[in-house]
CSV table of C-alpha atoms and ligand atoms in Angstrom, one decimal:
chain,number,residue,atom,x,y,z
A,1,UNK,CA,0.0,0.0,0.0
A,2,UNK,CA,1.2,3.6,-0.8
A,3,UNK,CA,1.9,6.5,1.8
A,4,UNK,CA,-1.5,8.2,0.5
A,5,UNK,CA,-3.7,4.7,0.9
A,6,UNK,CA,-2.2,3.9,4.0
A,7,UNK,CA,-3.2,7.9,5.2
A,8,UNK,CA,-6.7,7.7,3.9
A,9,UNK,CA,-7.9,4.2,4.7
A,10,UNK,CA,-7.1,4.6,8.0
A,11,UNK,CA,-8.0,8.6,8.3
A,12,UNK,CA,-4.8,10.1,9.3
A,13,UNK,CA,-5.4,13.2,7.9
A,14,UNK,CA,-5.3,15.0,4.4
A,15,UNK,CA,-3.5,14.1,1.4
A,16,UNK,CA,-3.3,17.1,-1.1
A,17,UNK,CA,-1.2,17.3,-4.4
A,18,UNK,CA,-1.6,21.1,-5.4
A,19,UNK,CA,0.6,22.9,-3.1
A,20,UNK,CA,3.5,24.4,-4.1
A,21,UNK,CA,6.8,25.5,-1.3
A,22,UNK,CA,5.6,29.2,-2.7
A,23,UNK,CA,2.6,29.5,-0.6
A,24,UNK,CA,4.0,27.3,2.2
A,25,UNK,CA,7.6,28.7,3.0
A,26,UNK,CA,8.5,32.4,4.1
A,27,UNK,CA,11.0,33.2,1.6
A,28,UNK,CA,8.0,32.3,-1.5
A,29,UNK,CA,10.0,29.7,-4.0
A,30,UNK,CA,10.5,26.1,-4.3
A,31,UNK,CA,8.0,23.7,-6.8
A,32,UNK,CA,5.2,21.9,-6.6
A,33,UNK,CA,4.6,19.0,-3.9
A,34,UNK,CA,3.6,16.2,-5.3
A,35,UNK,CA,2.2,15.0,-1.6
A,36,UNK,CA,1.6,17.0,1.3
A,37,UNK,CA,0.7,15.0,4.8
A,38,UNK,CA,-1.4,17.0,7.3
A,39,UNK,CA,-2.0,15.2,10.6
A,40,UNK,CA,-5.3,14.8,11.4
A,41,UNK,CA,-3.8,14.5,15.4
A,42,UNK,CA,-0.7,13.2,17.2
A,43,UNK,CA,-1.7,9.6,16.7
A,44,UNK,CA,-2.0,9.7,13.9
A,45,UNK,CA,1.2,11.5,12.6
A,46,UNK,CA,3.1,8.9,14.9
A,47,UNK,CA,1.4,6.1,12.9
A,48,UNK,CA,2.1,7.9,9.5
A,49,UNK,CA,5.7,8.3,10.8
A,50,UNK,CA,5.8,4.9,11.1
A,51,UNK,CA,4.7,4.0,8.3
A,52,UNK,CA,7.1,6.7,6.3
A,53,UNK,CA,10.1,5.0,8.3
A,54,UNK,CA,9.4,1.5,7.5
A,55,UNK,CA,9.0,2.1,4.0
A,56,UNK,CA,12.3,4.2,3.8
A,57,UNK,CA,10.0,6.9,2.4
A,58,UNK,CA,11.6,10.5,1.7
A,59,UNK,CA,10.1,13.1,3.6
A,60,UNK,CA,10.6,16.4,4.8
A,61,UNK,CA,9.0,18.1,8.0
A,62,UNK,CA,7.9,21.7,7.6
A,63,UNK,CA,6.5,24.1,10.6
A,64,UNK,CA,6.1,27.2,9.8
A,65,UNK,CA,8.6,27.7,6.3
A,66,UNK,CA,10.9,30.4,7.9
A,67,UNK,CA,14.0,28.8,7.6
A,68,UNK,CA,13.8,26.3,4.6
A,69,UNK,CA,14.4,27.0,0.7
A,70,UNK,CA,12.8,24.6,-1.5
A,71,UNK,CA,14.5,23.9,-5.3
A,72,UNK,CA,12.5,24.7,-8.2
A,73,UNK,CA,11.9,21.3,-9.1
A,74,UNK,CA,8.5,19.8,-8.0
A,75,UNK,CA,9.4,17.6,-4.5
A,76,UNK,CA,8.6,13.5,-5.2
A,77,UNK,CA,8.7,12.7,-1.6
A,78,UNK,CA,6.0,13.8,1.5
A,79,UNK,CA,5.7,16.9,3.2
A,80,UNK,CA,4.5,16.5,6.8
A,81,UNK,CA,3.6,20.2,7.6
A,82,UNK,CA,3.0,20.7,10.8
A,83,UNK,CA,1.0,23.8,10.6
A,84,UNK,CA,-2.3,22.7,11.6
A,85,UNK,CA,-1.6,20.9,14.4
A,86,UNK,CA,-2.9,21.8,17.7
A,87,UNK,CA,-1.0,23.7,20.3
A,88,UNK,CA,-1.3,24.7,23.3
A,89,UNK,CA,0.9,25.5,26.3
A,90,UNK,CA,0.7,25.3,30.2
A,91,UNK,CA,2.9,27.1,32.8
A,92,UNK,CA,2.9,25.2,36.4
A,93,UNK,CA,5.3,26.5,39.0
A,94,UNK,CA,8.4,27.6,37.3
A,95,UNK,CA,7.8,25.4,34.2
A,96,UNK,CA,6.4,26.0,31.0
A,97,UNK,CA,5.2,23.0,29.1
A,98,UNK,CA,4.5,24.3,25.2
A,99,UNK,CA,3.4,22.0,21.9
A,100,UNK,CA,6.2,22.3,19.1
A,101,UNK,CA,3.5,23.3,16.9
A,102,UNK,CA,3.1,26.3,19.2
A,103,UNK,CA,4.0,30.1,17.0
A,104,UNK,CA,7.3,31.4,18.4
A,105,UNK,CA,6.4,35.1,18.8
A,106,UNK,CA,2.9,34.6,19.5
A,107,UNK,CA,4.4,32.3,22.4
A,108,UNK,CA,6.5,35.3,23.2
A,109,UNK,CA,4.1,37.7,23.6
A,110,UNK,CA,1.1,35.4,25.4
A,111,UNK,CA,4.1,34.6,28.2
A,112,UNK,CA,4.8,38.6,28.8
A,113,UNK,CA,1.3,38.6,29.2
A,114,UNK,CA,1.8,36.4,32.2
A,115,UNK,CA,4.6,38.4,32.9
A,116,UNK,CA,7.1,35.3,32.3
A,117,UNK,CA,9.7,36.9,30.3
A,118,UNK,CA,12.5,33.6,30.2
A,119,UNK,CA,11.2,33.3,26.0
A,120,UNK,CA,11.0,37.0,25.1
A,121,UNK,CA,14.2,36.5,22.4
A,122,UNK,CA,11.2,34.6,20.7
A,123,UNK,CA,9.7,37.4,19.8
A,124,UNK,CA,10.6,38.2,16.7
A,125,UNK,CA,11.3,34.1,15.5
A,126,UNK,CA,8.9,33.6,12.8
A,127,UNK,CA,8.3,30.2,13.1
A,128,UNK,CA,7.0,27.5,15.6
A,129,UNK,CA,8.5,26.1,18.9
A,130,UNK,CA,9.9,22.8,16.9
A,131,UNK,CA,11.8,24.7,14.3
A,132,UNK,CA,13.0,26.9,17.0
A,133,UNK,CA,14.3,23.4,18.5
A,134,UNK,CA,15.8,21.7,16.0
A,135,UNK,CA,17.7,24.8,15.1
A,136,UNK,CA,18.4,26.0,18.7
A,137,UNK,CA,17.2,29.4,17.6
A,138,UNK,CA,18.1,32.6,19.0
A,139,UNK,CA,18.3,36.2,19.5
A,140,UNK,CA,19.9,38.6,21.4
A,141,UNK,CA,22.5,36.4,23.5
A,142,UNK,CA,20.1,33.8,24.4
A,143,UNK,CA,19.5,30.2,22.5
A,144,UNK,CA,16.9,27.8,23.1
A,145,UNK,CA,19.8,25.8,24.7
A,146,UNK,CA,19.9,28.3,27.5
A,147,UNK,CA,15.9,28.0,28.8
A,148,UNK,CA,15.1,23.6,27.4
A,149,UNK,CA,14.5,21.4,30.0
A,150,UNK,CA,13.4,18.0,28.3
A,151,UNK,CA,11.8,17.7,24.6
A,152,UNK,CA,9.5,15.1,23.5
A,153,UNK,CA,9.7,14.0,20.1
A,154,UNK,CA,8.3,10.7,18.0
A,155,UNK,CA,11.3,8.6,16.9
A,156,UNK,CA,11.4,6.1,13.3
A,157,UNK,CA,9.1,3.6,15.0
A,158,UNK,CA,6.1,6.5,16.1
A,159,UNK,CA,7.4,6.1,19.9
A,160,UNK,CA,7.2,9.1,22.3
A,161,UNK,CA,10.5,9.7,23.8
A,162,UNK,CA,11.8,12.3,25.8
A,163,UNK,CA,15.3,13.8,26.0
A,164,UNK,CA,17.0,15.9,28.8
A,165,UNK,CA,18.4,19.5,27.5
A,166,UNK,CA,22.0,17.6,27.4
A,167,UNK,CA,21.1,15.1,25.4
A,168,UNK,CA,19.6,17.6,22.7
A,169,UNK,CA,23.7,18.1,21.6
A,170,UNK,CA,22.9,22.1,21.2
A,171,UNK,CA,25.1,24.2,19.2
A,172,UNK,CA,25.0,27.3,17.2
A,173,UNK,CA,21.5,26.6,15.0
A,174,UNK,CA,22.2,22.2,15.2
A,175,UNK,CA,20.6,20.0,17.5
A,176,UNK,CA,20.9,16.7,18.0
A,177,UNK,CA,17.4,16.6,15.8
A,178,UNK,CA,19.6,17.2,12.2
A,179,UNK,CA,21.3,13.9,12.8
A,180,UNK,CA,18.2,10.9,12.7
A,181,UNK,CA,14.9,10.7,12.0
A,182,UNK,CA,12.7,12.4,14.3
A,183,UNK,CA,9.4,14.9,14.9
A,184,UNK,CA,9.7,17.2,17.7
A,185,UNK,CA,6.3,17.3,19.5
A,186,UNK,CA,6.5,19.0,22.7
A,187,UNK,CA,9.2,20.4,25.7
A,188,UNK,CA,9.3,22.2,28.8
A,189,UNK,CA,11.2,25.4,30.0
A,190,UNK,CA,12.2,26.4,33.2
A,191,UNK,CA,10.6,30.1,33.3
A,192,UNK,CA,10.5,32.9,35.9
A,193,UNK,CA,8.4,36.2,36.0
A,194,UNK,CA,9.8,38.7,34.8
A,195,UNK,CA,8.1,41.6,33.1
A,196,UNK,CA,9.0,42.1,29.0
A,197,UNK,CA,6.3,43.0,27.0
A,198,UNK,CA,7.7,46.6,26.5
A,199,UNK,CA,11.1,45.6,25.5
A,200,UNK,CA,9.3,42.7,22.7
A,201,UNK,CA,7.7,45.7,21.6
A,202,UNK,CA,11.1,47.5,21.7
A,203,UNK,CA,13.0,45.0,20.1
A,204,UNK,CA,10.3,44.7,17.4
A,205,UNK,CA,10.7,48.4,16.5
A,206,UNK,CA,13.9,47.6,16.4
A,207,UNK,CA,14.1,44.6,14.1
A,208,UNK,CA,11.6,46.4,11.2
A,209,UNK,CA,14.8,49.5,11.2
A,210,UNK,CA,17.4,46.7,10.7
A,211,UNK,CA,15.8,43.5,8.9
A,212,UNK,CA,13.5,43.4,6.1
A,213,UNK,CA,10.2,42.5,7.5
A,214,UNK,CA,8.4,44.1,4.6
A,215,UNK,CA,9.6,41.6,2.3
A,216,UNK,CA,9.9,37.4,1.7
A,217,UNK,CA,12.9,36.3,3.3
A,218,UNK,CA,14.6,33.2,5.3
A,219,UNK,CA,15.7,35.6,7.7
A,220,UNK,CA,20.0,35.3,8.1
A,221,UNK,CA,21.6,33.5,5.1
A,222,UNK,CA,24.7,32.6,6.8
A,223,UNK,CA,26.1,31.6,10.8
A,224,UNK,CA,28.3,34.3,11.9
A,225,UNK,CA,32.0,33.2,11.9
A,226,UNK,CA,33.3,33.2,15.5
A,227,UNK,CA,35.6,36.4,14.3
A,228,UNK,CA,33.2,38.5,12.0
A,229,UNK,CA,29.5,38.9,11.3
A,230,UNK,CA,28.8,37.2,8.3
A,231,UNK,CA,26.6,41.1,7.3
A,232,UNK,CA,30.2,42.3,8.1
A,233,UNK,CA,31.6,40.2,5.6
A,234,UNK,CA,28.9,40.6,2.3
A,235,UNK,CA,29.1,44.6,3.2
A,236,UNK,CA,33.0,44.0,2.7
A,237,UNK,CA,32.2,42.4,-0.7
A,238,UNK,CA,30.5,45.4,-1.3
A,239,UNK,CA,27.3,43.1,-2.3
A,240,UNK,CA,24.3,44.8,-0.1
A,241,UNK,CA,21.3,45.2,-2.9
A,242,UNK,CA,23.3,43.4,-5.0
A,243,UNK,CA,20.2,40.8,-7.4
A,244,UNK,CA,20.2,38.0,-10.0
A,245,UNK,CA,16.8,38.5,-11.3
A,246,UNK,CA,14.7,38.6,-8.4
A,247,UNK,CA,16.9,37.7,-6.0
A,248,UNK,CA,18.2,40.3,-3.8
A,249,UNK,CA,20.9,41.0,-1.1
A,250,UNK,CA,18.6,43.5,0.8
A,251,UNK,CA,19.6,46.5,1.1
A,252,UNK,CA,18.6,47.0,5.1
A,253,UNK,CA,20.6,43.5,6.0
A,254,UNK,CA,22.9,42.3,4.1
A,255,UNK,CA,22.7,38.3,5.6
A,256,UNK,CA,19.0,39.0,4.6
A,257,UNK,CA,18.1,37.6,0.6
A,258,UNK,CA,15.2,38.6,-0.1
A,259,UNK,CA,12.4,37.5,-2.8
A,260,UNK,CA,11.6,40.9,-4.6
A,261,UNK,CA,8.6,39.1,-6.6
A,262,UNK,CA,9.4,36.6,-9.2
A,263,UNK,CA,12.6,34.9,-7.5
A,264,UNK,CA,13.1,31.5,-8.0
A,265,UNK,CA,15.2,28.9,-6.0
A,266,UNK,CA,17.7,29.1,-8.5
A,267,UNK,CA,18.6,32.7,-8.5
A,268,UNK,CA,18.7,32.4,-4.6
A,269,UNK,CA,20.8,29.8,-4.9
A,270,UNK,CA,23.1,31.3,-7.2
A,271,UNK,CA,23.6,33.9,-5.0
A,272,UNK,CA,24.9,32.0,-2.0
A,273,UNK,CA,27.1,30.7,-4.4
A,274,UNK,CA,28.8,34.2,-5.5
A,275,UNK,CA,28.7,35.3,-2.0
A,276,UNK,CA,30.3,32.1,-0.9
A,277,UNK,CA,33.1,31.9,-3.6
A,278,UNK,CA,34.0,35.8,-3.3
A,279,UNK,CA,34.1,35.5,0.9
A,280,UNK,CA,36.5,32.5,0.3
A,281,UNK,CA,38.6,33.9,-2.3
A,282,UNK,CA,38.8,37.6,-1.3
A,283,UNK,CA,39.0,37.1,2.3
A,284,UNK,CA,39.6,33.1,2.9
A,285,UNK,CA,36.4,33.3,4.8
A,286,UNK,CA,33.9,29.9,4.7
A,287,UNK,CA,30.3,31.3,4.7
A,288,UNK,CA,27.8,28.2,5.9
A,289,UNK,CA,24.4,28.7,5.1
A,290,UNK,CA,22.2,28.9,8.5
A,291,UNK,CA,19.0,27.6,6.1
A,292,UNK,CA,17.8,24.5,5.0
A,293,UNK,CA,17.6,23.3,1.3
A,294,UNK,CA,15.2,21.1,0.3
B,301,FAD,C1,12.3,37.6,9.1
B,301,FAD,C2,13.0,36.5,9.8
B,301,FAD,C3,13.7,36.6,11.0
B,301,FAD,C4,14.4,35.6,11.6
B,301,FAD,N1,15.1,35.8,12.7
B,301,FAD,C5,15.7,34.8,13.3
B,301,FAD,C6,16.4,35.0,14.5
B,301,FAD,O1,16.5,36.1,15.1
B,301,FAD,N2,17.0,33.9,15.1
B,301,FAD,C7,16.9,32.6,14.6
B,301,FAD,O2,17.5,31.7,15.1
B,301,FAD,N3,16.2,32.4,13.4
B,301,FAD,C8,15.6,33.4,12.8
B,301,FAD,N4,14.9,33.2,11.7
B,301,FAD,C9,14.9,31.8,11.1
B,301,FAD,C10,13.6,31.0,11.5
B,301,FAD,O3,12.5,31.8,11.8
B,301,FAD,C11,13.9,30.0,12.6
B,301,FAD,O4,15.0,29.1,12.2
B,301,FAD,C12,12.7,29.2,13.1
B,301,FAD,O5,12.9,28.7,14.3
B,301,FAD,C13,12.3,28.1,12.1
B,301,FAD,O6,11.0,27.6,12.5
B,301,FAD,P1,10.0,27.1,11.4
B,301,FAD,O7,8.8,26.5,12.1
B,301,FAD,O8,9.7,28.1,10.4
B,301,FAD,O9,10.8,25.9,10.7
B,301,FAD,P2,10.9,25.4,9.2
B,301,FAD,O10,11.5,26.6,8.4
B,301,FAD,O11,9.5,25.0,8.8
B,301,FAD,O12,11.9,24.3,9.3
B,301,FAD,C14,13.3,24.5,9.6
B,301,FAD,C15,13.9,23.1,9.8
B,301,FAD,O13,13.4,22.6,11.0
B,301,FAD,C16,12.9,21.3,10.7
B,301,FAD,N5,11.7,21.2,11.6
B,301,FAD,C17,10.7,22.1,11.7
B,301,FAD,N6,9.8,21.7,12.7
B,301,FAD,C18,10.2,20.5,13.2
B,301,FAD,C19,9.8,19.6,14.1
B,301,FAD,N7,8.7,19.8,14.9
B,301,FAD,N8,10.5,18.4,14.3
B,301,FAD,C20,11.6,18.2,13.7
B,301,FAD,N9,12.1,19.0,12.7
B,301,FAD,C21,11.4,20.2,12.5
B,301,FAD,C22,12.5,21.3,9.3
B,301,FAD,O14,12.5,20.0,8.7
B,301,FAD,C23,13.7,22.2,8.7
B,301,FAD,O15,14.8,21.4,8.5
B,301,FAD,C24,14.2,34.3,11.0
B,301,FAD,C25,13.5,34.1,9.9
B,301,FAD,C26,12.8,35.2,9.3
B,301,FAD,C27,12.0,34.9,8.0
């Protein structure tokens, strides 16, 4: 039985076939999906899991798009998006228990609400709680590393199994998550009050002067070398604004590409490529991209 028999005979959810990565990732490229998996609940994705892993089934997990560029070329394998899942979170004592499927900043903001301030560098993550895991996200000094108690996540055989912060192997945007098969579905924080919501809303004022909100983007392009920012090193290239058709370096950021209307994956691509080559040839500087690409 195929993926998309197995799903609808034993109603695990929707099968659809006329999505494109466009309408489904931040940065607006990528080609047509040729199956995308919604969950119908947690069951059911641990069951569809399963039944991806035993078949040795290509796959790719999406929450909320904000980090991943898609090729051009329509995707063959399943996309589990994780999108409409439900999520909810609970705070008890000093611990905040939150679904991956959970929106980062709109976690950010319903916790200064509370007055629990310990996920405010949230704030201004586009995506949801499991991205932020499996990339140890971050923002102003503080990673997801610094606040994780224990994550639960569904391994290859649609087990629940939960891990302890030092078994996650955190480091700058990897987790232990890149390395085997595995959906994040849940963790818990150690939190404290504290007040924030006038510095998210500070911060936020901030980000729309520096980063290109206004536009499609993956946010940064490239980790920051221990030694130099990698905007530091593209502004030495003397590339900010530079575009291959409708691709751009923006000109507010310059780690920031941004889709100015008709880019594809290929002209994005290309880009990181050119910034990539000059940064090692002019300044013997490795640039690695902080994005995924499917
Ligand atoms: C404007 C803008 C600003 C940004 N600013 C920051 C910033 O300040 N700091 C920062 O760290 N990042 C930043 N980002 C990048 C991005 O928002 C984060 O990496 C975010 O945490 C990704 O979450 P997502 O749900 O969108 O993940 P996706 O883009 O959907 O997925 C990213 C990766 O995580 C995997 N994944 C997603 N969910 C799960 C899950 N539940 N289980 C297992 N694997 C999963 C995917 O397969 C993929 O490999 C920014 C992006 C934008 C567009």
């Amino acid at each position: 039985m195929n993926f998309e028999n197995y799903v609808i005979e034993n109603d695990l959810g929707a099968i659809e076939s006329d999505w494109t990565f466009k309408e489904l990732t931040t940065i607006g490229c990528g080609g047509k999906i040729k199956t995308l998996y919604t969950p119908k609940s947690l069951e059911a994705l641990q069951k569809a899991f399963r039944f991806i892993n035993d078949h040795d089934l290509e796959y790719v997990i999406l929450g909320n798009g904000s980090n991943i560029l898609a090729r051009d070329n329509d995707y063959l394998g399943i996309v589990i998006s994780l999108r409409k899942m439900p999520a909810s979170f609970e705070v008890m004592d000093n611990t905040l228990t939150c679904s991956a499927f959970y929106p980062t900043i709109k976690l950010a903001y319903e916790l200064a609400k509370l007055e629990i301030g310990d996920l405010s560098f949230l704030g201004g993550i586009p995506g949801l709680l499991g991205g932020a895991i499996y990339n140890n996200s971050g923002a102003y000094k503080k990673e997801i590393k610094d606040v994780l108690l224990e994550v639960t996540y569904i391994n290859s055989v649609g087990e629940l199994k939960t891990i302890k912060n030092g078994a996650c192997a955190f480091g700058y945007r990897r987790s232990v998550f890149h390395y085997f098969n595995s959906i994040i579905i849940s963790a818990t924080f150690k939190v404290e009050k504290l007040a924030t919501l006038e510095i998210l809303e500070k911060r936020q004022k901030q980000r729309q002067l520096t980063q290109p909100l206004e536009c499609r983007s993956m946010g940064s392009i490239f980790k920051n070398n221990q030694l130099i920012s990698a905007w530091k090193v593209i502004d030495a290239l003397g590339m900010r604004g530079f575009q291959i058709n409708g691709a751009a370096i923006s000109a507010k950021h310059a780690n920031f590409i941004i889709n100015t209307g008709n880019a594809r994956a290929a002209d994005i691509l290309s880009l990181i490529e050119l910034i990539r080559k000059r940064s090692e040839l002019e300044f013997g500087i490795k640039l690695t991209c902080e994005i995924a690409i499917v």
